Amino acid sequence: MKGQAEELSPGLYVVATPIGNLEDLGFRALRVLKQSRWIAAEDTRETRKLLDHYGIKSELRSLHEHSTLSRVEELVESLKGGGVGAYVSDAGTPGLCDPGPALVQACVKAGIPVYPVPGASALLALLSISGIPGTAFSFHGFFPREKKDREEWSERAGKQGGLQLFYESPHRIKETLAFLSKQFSQSPLIVGRELTKRFETITRGSSREVAETLEAEEPRGEYVLALQLPEIEEEQCAALGRDALKELVKELTDLGAGQKVLTRVAMSHGLRKNEAYKLALEMMEK
């Protein structure tokens, strides 16, 4: 019939939803959500607001990090034989920091088609206004909570260099900014808060400057962070192997070079400051 919406092909539709502004829901996403037999949501309370806004009557089912395997099996079973279902996260594009991958994997294993319905993404929204050229970046989900995990990430990121992106909650944002300010004080940092919402704010500067600016503010809403670390030149890293670098530092030690000089030399050959400092002390003790 003319004007009738195209019927959906059977399968699971992974649908991106607005990250704040409800006007960001795409036309296709709206059609898919209206025609789906059910919509599995990470947080049914948040998703209900979206469905009510658009008058969507599809059955709403929960699928969160504490859901049992039987819930995934139940959803997959309902798609067999030509069913149509949709999965959404709290907001934005699903499958990054939510239970979506388990459902997708189960559908693939069962031979059920999975379709992406792209749309809003807090990660890409911040990246699009960062002004940072290039396309390569590393996304780490939420910033590590434990001190040990943060230090391990810091060491790896310092060696890797490049653009590092994270999500962060209002409960931990100040602690995270304090850590970044200490580890990468002069590295450029962009923090987006409440993107696309009424009180959207973008804060730019060095890690230290951003931490100082946001320290005076009351944390509210969700945050996205983009940290730009200096690229480590491959030639620099490969200039000397570990053993050869140790030998060089030892020779300089024998010639009377102090700890600061030794640390700078080690850093010039690709070691991070803490590693260079340890190597300098090790050679001075021999």
XYZ file of C-alpha atoms in Angstrom:
286
model
C 0.000 0.000 0.000
C 1.295 3.474 -0.903
C 2.737 5.313 2.108
C 2.974 2.154 4.201
C 6.314 1.708 6.000
C 8.621 -0.894 4.530
C 8.436 -4.160 6.449
C 11.579 -5.044 8.375
C 13.598 -8.131 7.524
C 13.705 -10.684 10.370
C 16.581 -10.414 12.827
C 18.125 -8.287 15.559
C 18.533 -4.537 15.018
C 21.223 -2.790 17.075
C 19.892 0.751 17.279
C 21.751 3.931 18.232
C 19.625 6.302 20.313
C 20.120 9.973 21.269
C 22.778 10.790 23.873
C 20.700 13.655 25.184
C 18.778 15.591 22.566
C 15.799 13.471 21.511
C 15.776 15.149 18.099
C 18.901 13.174 17.226
C 16.935 9.959 16.695
C 17.154 9.083 13.003
C 14.161 8.325 10.787
C 15.256 4.736 10.219
C 15.856 4.165 13.932
C 12.359 5.430 14.667
C 10.848 3.077 12.101
C 12.808 0.105 13.415
C 11.828 0.752 17.024
C 8.155 1.095 16.083
C 8.109 -2.112 14.036
C 10.145 -4.298 16.398
C 8.220 -6.889 18.363
C 10.321 -6.042 21.381
C 13.104 -3.648 22.393
C 15.771 -4.925 24.771
C 17.214 -2.041 26.795
C 20.113 -1.654 29.197
C 18.048 0.744 31.349
C 14.311 0.431 30.702
C 13.558 3.612 32.660
C 15.696 5.753 30.358
C 14.479 4.007 27.232
C 10.846 4.402 28.311
C 11.286 8.197 28.158
C 12.374 7.917 24.521
C 9.579 5.513 23.573
C 6.914 7.652 25.232
C 8.228 10.771 23.491
C 7.777 9.149 20.082
C 4.673 7.125 20.893
C 6.427 3.784 20.400
C 4.359 0.873 21.730
C 6.787 -2.027 21.215
C 7.271 -4.334 24.207
C 10.170 -3.194 26.388
C 12.446 -5.850 27.885
C 15.507 -5.455 30.109
C 19.016 -6.627 29.255
C 21.716 -5.295 31.558
C 25.064 -6.398 32.983
C 23.380 -8.478 35.688
C 21.030 -10.293 33.309
C 21.389 -14.056 33.274
C 22.280 -16.154 30.256
C 18.686 -17.329 30.160
C 17.533 -13.794 29.312
C 19.825 -13.725 26.272
C 18.607 -17.190 25.251
C 15.009 -16.055 25.662
C 15.544 -13.089 23.343
C 17.335 -15.203 20.754
C 14.610 -17.852 20.837
C 11.950 -15.227 20.113
C 13.839 -14.189 16.960
C 13.909 -17.666 15.495
C 11.411 -18.295 12.763
C 11.282 -14.723 11.510
C 11.012 -12.532 14.606
C 12.157 -8.911 14.740
C 13.759 -7.357 17.819
C 15.877 -4.329 18.666
C 18.592 -3.655 21.205
C 19.457 -0.227 22.624
C 21.883 0.888 25.336
C 21.308 3.683 27.853
C 22.147 6.209 25.151
C 24.219 6.458 22.003
C 25.620 3.620 19.929
C 25.322 0.179 21.600
C 28.062 -2.406 21.865
C 30.825 -0.260 23.374
C 30.289 -0.293 27.143
C 27.118 -2.337 27.590
C 25.788 -5.953 27.458
C 25.043 -5.786 23.734
C 27.951 -7.960 22.521
C 26.624 -11.035 24.368
C 23.277 -10.766 22.581
C 24.898 -10.148 19.205
C 27.218 -13.144 19.605
C 24.314 -15.385 20.587
C 22.322 -14.272 17.532
C 25.253 -14.855 15.193
C 25.785 -18.312 16.670
C 22.108 -19.107 16.121
C 22.251 -17.928 12.516
C 20.046 -14.887 13.141
C 20.879 -11.773 11.052
C 22.120 -8.710 12.971
C 21.662 -5.233 11.481
C 23.327 -1.983 12.610
C 21.192 1.161 12.768
C 23.776 3.924 13.232
C 23.245 7.240 14.932
C 24.451 9.315 17.872
C 27.693 8.485 19.689
C 29.220 10.522 22.517
C 32.637 9.221 21.537
C 32.439 10.379 17.921
C 30.609 13.562 18.868
C 33.580 14.727 20.944
C 36.052 13.528 18.343
C 34.263 15.517 15.645
C 34.792 18.803 17.487
C 38.251 18.044 18.854
C 40.044 19.724 15.959
C 42.689 17.006 16.170
C 43.747 15.847 12.688
C 44.135 12.212 11.724
C 41.907 9.188 12.140
C 43.775 6.893 14.546
C 42.704 6.788 18.187
C 42.429 4.352 21.086
C 39.120 4.010 22.917
C 39.291 2.470 26.401
C 35.695 2.602 27.627
C 35.480 3.960 31.162
C 38.730 5.135 32.723
C 40.319 2.431 34.951
C 39.052 2.599 38.527
C 41.860 0.851 40.389
C 45.189 2.589 40.984
C 47.177 -0.350 39.613
C 45.120 -0.459 36.422
C 45.494 3.286 35.939
C 49.257 3.121 36.306
C 49.486 0.211 33.871
C 47.391 2.133 31.332
C 49.518 5.241 31.860
C 52.701 3.321 31.109
C 51.271 1.723 27.961
C 49.721 4.959 26.710
C 52.933 6.879 27.263
C 54.797 4.410 25.069
C 52.064 4.241 22.456
C 51.272 7.947 22.220
C 48.413 9.275 20.089
C 44.809 10.144 20.904
C 43.287 8.372 23.912
C 39.504 8.476 24.497
C 37.483 7.568 27.590
C 34.096 7.767 29.195
C 33.844 8.859 32.823
C 31.111 9.229 35.441
C 30.474 12.316 37.566
C 31.490 10.369 40.670
C 35.055 9.789 39.463
C 35.772 12.629 37.032
C 37.790 14.766 39.466
C 39.918 11.825 40.567
C 40.567 10.923 36.931
C 41.489 14.490 35.995
C 43.857 14.701 38.972
C 45.597 11.532 37.780
C 45.934 12.778 34.196
C 47.177 16.137 35.448
C 49.913 14.394 37.404
C 50.942 11.926 34.692
C 50.487 14.061 31.562
C 50.317 17.623 32.884
C 51.100 19.404 29.596
C 49.274 17.066 27.211
C 46.224 18.590 25.459
C 42.924 17.396 26.908
C 39.338 17.944 25.788
C 36.462 17.096 28.121
C 32.858 17.011 26.938
C 30.060 17.048 29.516
C 26.382 16.412 28.822
C 26.926 16.432 25.046
C 23.855 17.533 23.019
C 21.972 18.425 26.216
C 20.927 21.802 27.565
C 23.983 22.225 29.798
C 26.543 20.867 27.335
C 30.049 22.138 28.078
C 33.374 21.602 26.317
C 36.569 22.279 28.267
C 39.929 22.470 26.487
C 43.512 22.989 27.596
C 46.404 21.040 29.048
C 45.521 18.237 31.454
C 46.588 20.439 34.336
C 44.525 23.412 33.125
C 41.404 21.313 32.564
C 41.745 19.672 35.989
C 42.062 23.079 37.656
C 39.083 24.472 35.753
C 36.743 21.574 36.544
C 37.903 21.272 40.161
C 35.774 24.313 41.001
C 32.649 22.859 39.372
C 30.144 20.389 40.766
C 30.344 17.198 38.671
C 27.089 16.461 36.883
C 26.181 14.278 33.946
C 28.345 11.986 31.851
C 31.782 12.887 30.549
C 33.862 12.019 27.486
C 37.615 12.687 27.484
C 40.089 12.990 24.613
C 43.749 13.081 25.648
C 46.359 13.841 22.995
C 49.721 12.244 23.807
C 52.860 12.888 21.764
C 53.553 10.339 19.069
C 56.660 8.279 19.770
C 58.851 8.218 16.704
C 59.753 4.672 15.711
C 63.275 5.803 14.852
C 63.668 7.173 18.371
C 62.419 4.011 20.033
C 64.643 1.886 17.863
C 67.711 4.108 18.206
C 69.174 1.825 20.858
C 68.125 -1.528 22.229
C 67.674 -1.953 25.978
C 71.093 -3.529 26.520
C 72.856 -0.916 24.405
C 71.054 1.876 26.265
C 72.131 0.415 29.593
C 75.707 0.313 28.357
C 75.533 3.951 27.260
C 74.091 5.095 30.588
C 76.759 3.083 32.446
C 79.536 4.749 30.424
C 78.113 8.175 31.192
C 77.908 7.220 34.867
C 81.606 6.275 34.849
C 82.358 9.675 33.327
C 80.620 11.372 36.246
C 77.199 12.159 34.798
C 74.517 12.781 37.408
C 71.051 11.306 37.756
C 69.293 14.136 35.898
C 71.572 13.852 32.888
C 71.270 10.073 32.811
C 67.476 10.281 33.014
C 67.324 12.750 30.126
C 69.545 10.564 27.972
C 67.375 7.496 28.632
C 64.217 9.480 27.852
C 65.705 10.665 24.565
C 65.884 7.008 23.521
C 62.197 6.278 24.069
C 61.851 5.511 27.786
C 59.147 7.198 29.833
C 60.322 9.414 32.670
C 59.748 6.913 35.483
C 61.486 4.128 33.541
C 64.397 6.406 32.649
C 64.740 7.453 36.287
C 64.836 3.824 37.468
C 67.435 2.936 34.853
C 69.607 5.889 35.889
C 69.488 4.848 39.549
C 70.208 1.223 38.639
C 73.322 2.151 36.677
C 74.533 4.585 39.367
C 74.343 1.833 41.982
C 76.549 -0.540 39.969
